[in-house]
Tab-separated table of C-alpha atoms in Angstrom:
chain	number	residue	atom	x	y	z
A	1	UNK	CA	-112.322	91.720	-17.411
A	2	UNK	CA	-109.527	93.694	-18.573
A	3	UNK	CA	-108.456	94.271	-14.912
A	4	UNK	CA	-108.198	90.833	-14.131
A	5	UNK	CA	-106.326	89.937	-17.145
A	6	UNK	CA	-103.497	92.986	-16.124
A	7	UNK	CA	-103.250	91.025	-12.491
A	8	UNK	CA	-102.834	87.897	-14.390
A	9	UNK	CA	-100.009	89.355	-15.879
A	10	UNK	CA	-98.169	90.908	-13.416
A	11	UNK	CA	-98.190	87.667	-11.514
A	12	UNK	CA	-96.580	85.812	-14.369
A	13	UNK	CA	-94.429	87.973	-14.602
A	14	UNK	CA	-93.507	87.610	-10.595
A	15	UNK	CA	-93.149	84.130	-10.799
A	16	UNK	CA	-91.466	84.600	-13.747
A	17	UNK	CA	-88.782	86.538	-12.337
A	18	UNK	CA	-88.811	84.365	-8.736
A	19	UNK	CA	-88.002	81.342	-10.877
A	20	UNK	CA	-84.991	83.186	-12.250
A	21	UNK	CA	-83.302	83.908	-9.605
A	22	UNK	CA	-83.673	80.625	-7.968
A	23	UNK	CA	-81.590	78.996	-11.269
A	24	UNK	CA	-79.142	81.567	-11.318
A	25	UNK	CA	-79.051	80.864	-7.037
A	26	UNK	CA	-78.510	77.216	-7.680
A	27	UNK	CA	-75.844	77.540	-10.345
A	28	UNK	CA	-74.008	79.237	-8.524
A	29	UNK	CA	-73.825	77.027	-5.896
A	30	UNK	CA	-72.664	73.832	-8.486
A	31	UNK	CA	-70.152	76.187	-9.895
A	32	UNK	CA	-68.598	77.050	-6.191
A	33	UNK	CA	-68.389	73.506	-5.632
A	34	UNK	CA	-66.430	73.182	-9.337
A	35	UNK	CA	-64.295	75.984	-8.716
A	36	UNK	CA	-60.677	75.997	-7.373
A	37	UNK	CA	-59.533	77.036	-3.952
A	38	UNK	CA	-59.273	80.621	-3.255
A	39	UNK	CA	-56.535	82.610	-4.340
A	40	UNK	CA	-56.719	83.792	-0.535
A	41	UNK	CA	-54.729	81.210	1.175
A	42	UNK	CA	-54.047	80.386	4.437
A	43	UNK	CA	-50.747	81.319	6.197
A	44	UNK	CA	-48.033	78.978	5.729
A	45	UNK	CA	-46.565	77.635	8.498
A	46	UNK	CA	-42.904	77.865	8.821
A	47	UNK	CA	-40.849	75.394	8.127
A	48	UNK	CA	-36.745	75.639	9.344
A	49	UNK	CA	-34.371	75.677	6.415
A	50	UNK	CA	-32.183	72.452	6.551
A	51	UNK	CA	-28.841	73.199	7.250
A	52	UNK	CA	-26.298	73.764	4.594
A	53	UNK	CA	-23.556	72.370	6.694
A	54	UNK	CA	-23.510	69.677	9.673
A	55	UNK	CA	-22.289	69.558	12.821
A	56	UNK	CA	-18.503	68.379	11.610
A	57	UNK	CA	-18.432	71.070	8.964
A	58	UNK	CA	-19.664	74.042	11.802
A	59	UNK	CA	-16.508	72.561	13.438
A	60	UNK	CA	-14.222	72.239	10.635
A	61	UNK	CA	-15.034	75.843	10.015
A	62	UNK	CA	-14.884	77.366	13.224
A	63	UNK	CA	-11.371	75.373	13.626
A	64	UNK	CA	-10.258	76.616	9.873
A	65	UNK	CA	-10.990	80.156	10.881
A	66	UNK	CA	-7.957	79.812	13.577
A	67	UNK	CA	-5.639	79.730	10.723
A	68	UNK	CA	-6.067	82.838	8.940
A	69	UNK	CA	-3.214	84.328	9.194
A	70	UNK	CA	-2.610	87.794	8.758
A	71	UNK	CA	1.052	88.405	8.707
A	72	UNK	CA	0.837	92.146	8.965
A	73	UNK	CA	-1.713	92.680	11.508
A	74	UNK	CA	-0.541	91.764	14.960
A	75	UNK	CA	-2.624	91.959	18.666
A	76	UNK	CA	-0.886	94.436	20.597
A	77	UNK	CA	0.308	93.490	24.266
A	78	UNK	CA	-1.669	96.588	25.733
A	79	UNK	CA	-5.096	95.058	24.382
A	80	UNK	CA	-4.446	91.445	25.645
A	81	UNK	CA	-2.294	91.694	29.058
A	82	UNK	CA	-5.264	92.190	30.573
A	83	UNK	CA	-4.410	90.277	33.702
A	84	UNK	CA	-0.426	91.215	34.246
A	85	UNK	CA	-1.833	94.810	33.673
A	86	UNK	CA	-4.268	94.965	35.962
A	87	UNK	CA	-1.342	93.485	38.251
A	88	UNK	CA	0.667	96.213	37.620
A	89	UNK	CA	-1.956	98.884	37.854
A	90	UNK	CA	-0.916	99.808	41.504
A	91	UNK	CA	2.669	101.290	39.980
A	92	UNK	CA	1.046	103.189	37.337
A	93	UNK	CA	-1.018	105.220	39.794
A	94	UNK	CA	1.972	106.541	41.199
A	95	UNK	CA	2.746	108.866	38.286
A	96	UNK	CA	2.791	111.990	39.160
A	97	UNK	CA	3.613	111.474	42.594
A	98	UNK	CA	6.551	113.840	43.263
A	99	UNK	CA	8.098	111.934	46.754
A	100	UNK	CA	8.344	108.167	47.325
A	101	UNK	CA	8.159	106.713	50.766
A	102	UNK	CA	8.632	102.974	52.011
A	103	UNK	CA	5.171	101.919	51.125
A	104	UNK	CA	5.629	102.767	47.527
A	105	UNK	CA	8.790	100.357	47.661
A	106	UNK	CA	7.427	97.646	49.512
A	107	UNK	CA	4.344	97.727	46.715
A	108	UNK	CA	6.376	97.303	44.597
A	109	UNK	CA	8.233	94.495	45.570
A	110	UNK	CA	4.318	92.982	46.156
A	111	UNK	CA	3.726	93.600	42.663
A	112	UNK	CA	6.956	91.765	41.438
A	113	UNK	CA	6.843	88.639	43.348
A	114	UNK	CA	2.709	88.205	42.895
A	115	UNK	CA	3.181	88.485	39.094
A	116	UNK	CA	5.321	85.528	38.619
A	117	UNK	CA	8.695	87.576	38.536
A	118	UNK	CA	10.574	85.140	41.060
A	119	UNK	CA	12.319	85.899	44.437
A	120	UNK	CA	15.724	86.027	42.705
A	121	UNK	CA	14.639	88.624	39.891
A	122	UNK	CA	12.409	90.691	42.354
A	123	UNK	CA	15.325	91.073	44.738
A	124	UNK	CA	17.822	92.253	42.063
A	125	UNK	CA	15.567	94.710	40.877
A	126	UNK	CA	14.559	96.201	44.185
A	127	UNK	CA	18.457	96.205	44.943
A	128	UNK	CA	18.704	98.681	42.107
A	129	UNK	CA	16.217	100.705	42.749
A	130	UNK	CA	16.550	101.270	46.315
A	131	UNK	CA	20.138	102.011	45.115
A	132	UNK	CA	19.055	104.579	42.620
A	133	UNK	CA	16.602	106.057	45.775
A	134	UNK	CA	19.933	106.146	47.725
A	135	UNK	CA	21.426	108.223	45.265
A	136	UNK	CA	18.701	110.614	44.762
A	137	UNK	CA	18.539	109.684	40.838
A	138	UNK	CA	14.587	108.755	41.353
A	139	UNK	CA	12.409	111.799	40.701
A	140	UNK	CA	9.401	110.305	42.388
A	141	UNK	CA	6.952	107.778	40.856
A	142	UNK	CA	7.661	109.426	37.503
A	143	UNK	CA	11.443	108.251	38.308
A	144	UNK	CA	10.405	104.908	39.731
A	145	UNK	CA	8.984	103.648	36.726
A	146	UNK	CA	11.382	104.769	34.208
A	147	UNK	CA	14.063	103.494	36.381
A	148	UNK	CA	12.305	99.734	36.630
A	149	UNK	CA	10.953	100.510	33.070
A	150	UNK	CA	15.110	100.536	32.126
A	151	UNK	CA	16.117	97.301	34.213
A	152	UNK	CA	13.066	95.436	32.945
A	153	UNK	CA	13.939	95.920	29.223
A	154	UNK	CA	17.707	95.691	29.816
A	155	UNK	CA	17.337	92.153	31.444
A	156	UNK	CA	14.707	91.222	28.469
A	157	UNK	CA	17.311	92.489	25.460
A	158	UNK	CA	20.941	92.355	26.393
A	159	UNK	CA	22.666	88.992	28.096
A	160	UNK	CA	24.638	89.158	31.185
A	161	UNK	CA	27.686	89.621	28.700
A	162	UNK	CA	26.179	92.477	27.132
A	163	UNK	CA	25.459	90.719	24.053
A	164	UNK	CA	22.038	91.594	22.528
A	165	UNK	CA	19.516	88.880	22.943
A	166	UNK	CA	18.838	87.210	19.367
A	167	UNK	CA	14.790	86.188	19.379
A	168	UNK	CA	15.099	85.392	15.402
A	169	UNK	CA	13.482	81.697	14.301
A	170	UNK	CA	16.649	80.335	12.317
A	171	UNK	CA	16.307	78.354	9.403
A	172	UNK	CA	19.856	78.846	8.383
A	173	UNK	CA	21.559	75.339	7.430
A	174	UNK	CA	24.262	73.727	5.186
A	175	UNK	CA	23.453	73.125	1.574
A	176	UNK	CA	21.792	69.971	1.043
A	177	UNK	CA	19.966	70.029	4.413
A	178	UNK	CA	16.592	70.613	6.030
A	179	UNK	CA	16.075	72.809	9.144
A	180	UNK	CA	14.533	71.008	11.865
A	181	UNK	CA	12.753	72.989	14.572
A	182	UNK	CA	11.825	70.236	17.863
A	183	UNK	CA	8.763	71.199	20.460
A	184	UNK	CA	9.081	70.270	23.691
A	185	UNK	CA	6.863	70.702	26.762
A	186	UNK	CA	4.347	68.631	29.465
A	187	UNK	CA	1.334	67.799	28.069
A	188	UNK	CA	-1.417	70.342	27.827
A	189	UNK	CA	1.062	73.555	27.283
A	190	UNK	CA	0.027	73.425	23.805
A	191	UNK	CA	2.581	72.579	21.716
A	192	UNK	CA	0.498	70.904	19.374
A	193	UNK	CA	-1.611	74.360	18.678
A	194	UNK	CA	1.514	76.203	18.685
A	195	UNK	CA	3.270	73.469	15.814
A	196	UNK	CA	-0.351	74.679	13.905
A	197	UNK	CA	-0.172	78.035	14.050
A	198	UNK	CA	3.527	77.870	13.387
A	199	UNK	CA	3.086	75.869	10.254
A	200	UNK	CA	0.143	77.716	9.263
A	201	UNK	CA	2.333	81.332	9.661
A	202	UNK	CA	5.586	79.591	7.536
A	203	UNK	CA	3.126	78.428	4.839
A	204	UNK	CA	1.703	82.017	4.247
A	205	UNK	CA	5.192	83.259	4.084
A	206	UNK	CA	5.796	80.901	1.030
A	207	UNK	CA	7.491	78.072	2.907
A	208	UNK	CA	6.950	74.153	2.383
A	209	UNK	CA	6.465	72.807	5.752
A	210	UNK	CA	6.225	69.045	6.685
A	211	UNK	CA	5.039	68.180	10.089
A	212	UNK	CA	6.332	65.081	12.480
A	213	UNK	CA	4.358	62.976	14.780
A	214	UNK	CA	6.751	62.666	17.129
A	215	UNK	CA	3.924	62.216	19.974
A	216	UNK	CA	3.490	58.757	19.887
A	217	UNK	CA	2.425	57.986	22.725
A	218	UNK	CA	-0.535	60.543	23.637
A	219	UNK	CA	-4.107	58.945	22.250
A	220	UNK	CA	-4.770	61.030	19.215
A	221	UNK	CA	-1.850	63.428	19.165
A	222	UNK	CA	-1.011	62.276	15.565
A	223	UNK	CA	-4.505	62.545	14.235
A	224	UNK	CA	-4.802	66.287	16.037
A	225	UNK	CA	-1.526	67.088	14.224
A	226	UNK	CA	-3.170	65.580	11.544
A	227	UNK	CA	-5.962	68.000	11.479
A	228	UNK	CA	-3.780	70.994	11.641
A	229	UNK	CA	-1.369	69.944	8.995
A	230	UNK	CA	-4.168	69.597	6.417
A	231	UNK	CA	-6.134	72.847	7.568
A	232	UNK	CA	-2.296	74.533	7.264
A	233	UNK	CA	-1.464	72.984	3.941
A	234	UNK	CA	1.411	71.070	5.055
A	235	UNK	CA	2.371	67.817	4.883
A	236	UNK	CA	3.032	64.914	7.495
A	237	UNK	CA	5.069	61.813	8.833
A	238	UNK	CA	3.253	59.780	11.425
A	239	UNK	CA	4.025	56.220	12.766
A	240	UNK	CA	2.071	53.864	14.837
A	241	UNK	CA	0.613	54.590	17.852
A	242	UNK	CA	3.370	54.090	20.877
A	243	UNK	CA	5.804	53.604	18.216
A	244	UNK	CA	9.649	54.805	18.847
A	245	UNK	CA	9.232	58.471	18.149
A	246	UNK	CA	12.754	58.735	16.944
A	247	UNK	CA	11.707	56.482	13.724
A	248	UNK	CA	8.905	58.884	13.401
A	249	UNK	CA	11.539	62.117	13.499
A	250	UNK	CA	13.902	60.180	11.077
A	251	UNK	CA	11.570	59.545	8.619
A	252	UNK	CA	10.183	63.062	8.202
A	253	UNK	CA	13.269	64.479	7.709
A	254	UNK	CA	14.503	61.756	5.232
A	255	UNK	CA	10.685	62.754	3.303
A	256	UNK	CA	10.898	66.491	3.721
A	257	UNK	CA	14.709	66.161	2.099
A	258	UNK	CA	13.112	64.055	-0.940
A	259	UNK	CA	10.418	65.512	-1.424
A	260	UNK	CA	12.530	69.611	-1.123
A	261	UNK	CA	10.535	70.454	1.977
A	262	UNK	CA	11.827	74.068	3.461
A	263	UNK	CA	11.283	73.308	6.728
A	264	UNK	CA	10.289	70.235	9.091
A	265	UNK	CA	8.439	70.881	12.870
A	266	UNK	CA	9.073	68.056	14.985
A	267	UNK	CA	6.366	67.269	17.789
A	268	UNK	CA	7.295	65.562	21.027
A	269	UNK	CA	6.033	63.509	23.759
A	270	UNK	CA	5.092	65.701	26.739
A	271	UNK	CA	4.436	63.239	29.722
A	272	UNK	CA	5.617	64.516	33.254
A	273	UNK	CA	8.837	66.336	33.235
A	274	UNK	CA	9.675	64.672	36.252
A	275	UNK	CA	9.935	61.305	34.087
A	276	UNK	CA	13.457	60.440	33.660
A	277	UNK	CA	12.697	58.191	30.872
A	278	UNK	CA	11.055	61.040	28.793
A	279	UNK	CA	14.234	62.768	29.238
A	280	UNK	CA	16.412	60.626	27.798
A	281	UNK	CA	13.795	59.945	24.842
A	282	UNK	CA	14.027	63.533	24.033
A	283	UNK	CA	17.916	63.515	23.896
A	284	UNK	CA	18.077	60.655	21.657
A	285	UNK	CA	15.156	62.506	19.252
A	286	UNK	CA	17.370	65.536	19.385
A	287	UNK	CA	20.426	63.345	18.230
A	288	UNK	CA	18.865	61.895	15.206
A	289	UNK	CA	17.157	64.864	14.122
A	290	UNK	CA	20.383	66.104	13.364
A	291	UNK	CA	21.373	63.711	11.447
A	292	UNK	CA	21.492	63.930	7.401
A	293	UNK	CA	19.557	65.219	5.554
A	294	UNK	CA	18.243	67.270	8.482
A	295	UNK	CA	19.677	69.651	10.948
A	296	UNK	CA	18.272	70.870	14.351
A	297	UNK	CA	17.988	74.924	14.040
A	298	UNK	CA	15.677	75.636	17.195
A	299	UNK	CA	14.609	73.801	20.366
A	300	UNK	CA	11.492	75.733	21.072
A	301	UNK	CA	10.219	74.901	24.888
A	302	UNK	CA	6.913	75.402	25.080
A	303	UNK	CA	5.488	76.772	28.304
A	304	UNK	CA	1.813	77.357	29.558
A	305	UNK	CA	2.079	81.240	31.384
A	306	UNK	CA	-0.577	80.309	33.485
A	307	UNK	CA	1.683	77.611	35.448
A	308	UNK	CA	3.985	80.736	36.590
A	309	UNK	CA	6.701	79.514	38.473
A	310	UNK	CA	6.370	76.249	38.088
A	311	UNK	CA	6.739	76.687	34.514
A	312	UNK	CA	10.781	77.795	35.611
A	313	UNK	CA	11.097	74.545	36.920
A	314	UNK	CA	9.833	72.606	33.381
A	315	UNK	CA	12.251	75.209	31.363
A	316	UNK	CA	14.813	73.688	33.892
A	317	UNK	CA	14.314	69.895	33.236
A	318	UNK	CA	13.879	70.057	29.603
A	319	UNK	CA	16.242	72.958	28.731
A	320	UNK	CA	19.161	70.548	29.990
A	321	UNK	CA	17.959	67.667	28.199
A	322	UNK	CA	17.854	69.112	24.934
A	323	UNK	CA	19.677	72.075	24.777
A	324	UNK	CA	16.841	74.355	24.085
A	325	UNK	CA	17.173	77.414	22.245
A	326	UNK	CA	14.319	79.466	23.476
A	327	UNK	CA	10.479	79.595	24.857
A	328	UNK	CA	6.809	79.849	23.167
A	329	UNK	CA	4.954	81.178	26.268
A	330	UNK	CA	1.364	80.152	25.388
A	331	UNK	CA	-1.854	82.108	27.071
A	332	UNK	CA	0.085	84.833	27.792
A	333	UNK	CA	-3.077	86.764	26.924
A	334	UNK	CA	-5.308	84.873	29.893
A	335	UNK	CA	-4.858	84.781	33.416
A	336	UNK	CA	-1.133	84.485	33.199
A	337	UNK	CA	1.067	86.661	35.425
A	338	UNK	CA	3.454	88.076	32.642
A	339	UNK	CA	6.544	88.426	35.564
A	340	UNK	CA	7.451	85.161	34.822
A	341	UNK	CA	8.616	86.256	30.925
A	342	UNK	CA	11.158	88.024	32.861
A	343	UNK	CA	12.009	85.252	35.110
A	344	UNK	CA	12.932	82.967	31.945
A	345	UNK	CA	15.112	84.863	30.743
A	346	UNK	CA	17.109	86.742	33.892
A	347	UNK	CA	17.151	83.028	35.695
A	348	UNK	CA	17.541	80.305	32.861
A	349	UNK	CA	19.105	82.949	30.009
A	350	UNK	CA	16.403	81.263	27.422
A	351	UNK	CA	15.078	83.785	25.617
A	352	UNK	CA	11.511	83.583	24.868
A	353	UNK	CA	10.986	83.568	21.207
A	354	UNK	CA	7.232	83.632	20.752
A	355	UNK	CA	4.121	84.573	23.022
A	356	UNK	CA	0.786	83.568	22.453
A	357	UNK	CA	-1.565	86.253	22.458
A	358	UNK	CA	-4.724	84.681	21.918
A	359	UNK	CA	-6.456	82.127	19.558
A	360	UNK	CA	-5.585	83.009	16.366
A	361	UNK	CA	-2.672	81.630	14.048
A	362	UNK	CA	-1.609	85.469	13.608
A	363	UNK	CA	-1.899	86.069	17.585
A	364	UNK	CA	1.178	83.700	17.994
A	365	UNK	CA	3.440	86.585	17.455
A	366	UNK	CA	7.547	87.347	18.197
A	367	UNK	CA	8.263	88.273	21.444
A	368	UNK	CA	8.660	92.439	21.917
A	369	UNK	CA	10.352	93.082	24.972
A	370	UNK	CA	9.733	96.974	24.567
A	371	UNK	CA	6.032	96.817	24.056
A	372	UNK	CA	5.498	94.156	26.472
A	373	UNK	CA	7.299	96.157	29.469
A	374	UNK	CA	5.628	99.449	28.210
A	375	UNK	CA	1.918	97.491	28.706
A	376	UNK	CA	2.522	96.496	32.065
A	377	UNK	CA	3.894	100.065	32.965
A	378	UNK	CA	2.408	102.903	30.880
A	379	UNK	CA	-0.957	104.199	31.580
């Protein structure tokens, strides 16, 4: 009796304990359907950031980075002549040779006349050289280069007179008037970049600059100049489109004089150079930008170095017209021939002023005769 009573027991207890666990089992099972997600959560997917800027500001800002302009940090001719150097590296591997025979000569003369020097220029120099060989006053490729090194940088500094070439930007006027520098040039030389860069350079030094239209008849030319007057800080004067670009030139100078403007750059048309008409536009925007308040300082011709000789042909046409008073050589720093730098000057006695070195407002730099002959010829 008392046996079966203990089995009793112990299977109470059993079920007991079996019905425990199946109610703490099943509320557990509510309570996971009550409960929040896991803390454990699934990777996120990425998602792209939206973009801070658009499409017009990338291009506003790429464009505004061409204009800072860092007036005491210039390229240097050695680091962007890559192309007139490598034109010239035939003369600079005779250094060190102690004799010089007709082949060295006649590469030479190669080397002149394929980098844009001109037959004229090449045959002058050659004359003095093989004169100097004559003499025995060449001390062999050593001698050779100093001696061309000499005539290159005496054509490039001193006039036929022996007056030293002046390469200075004047601003220098009466009292009461504005100095007026005009661009000229084809279309596609870039005088609109250069007019930029210029402005851009004159502002930094502390200068108020005002900018005229004077392209009136290129689609867009005023609203490019537009762009680069604003990105510059300077002002404009624009007229309608194919309006008389003379009105346009007047009426910036009469503004930059009222309003105490420093300094006024004058855009131009650029059609064909072989355009009569354009010609005698130019001359008539060259006589009224001289009149009050303003007065013409520089006629700046501006010049692609890429076109070579054909570029002494534009210099021709327009330096007539309106009495230029030097060169901007743009892309100097591309696949330009430098030669015909020296070809401008020795042929046409314009000086070039300014070079363009590469894309930046500060790689628009003055023209150094020394350091550009002593990148084409020193090692």
């Amino acid at each position: 009796m008392n046996a079966a009573l203990l089995v009793l027991v112990v299977l109470a207890i059993a079920v007991l304990a079996a019905v425990v666990v199946l109610l703490v089992r099943a509320r557990r099972a509510v309570g996971s359907l009550e409960a929040p997600p896991s803390t454990i959560a699934p990777s996120p997917v990425a998602v792209p950031p939206e973009p801070t800027t658009s499409v017009e500001d990338s291009e506003e800002s790429a464009a505004t980075s061409l204009l800072d302009v860092d007036l005491d940090t210039e390229p240097t001719y050695r680091e962007r002549l890559g192309r007139s150097r490598g034109l010239f590296g035939t003369l600079r591997s005779l250094r060190g040779r102690r004799s010089l025979d007709a082949d060295a000569l006649s590469e030479l003369e190669d080397v002149l006349l394929r980098s844009d020097v001109g037959v004229a220029t090449t045959e002058a120099l050659m004359a003095s050289v093989r004169r100097a060989a004559e003499e025995g006053t060449l001390d062999g490729g050593d001698g050779l280069l100093e001696a061309l090194r000499t005539d290159l940088i005496s054509i490039l500094t001193v006039d036929p007179a022996g007056i030293p070439i002046d390469r200075h930007l004047s601003t220098s006027v009466r009292d009461g008037h504005v100095p007026v520098w005009l661009f000229v040039g084809v279309n596609g030389v870039g005088k609109t970049t250069t007019i930029g860069k210029l402005a851009a350079r004159e502002s930094a030094a502390g200068r108020r600059v005002l900018l005229a239209a004077g392209d009136t008849f290129r689609a867009a030319a005023a609203d490019q100049l537009a762009m680069w007057a604003e990105r510059a800080g300077s002002e404009i004067v624009r007229g309608a489109e194919g309006g008389d670009p003379s009105s346009v030139v007047f009426d910036a100078i009469a503004a930059a004089g009222a309003r105490g403007a420093d300094l006024v750059l004058a855009d131009t048309a650029g059609r064909l150079h072989t355009k009569v008409n354009l010609i005698e536009e130019l001359k008539k925007i060259r006589r009224v930008a001289d009149r009050e308040p303003g007065e013409v300082t520089e006629v700046l011709l501006v010049l692609d170095a890429t076109t070579g000789q054909n570029g002494i042909s534009q210099a021709r046409q327009f330096g007539e017209a309106v009495d230029a008073t030097g060169v901007v050589l743009t892309k100097l720093d591309g696949t330009a021939r430098g030669g015909v730098v020296i070809a401008i000057q020795r042929e046409l006695g314009l000086p070039v002023k300014l070079v363009g070195l590469g894309e930046q407002a500060d790689d628009l730099v003055i023209f150094d005769p020394v350091s550009f002959v002593d990148a084409l010829l020193e090692a």
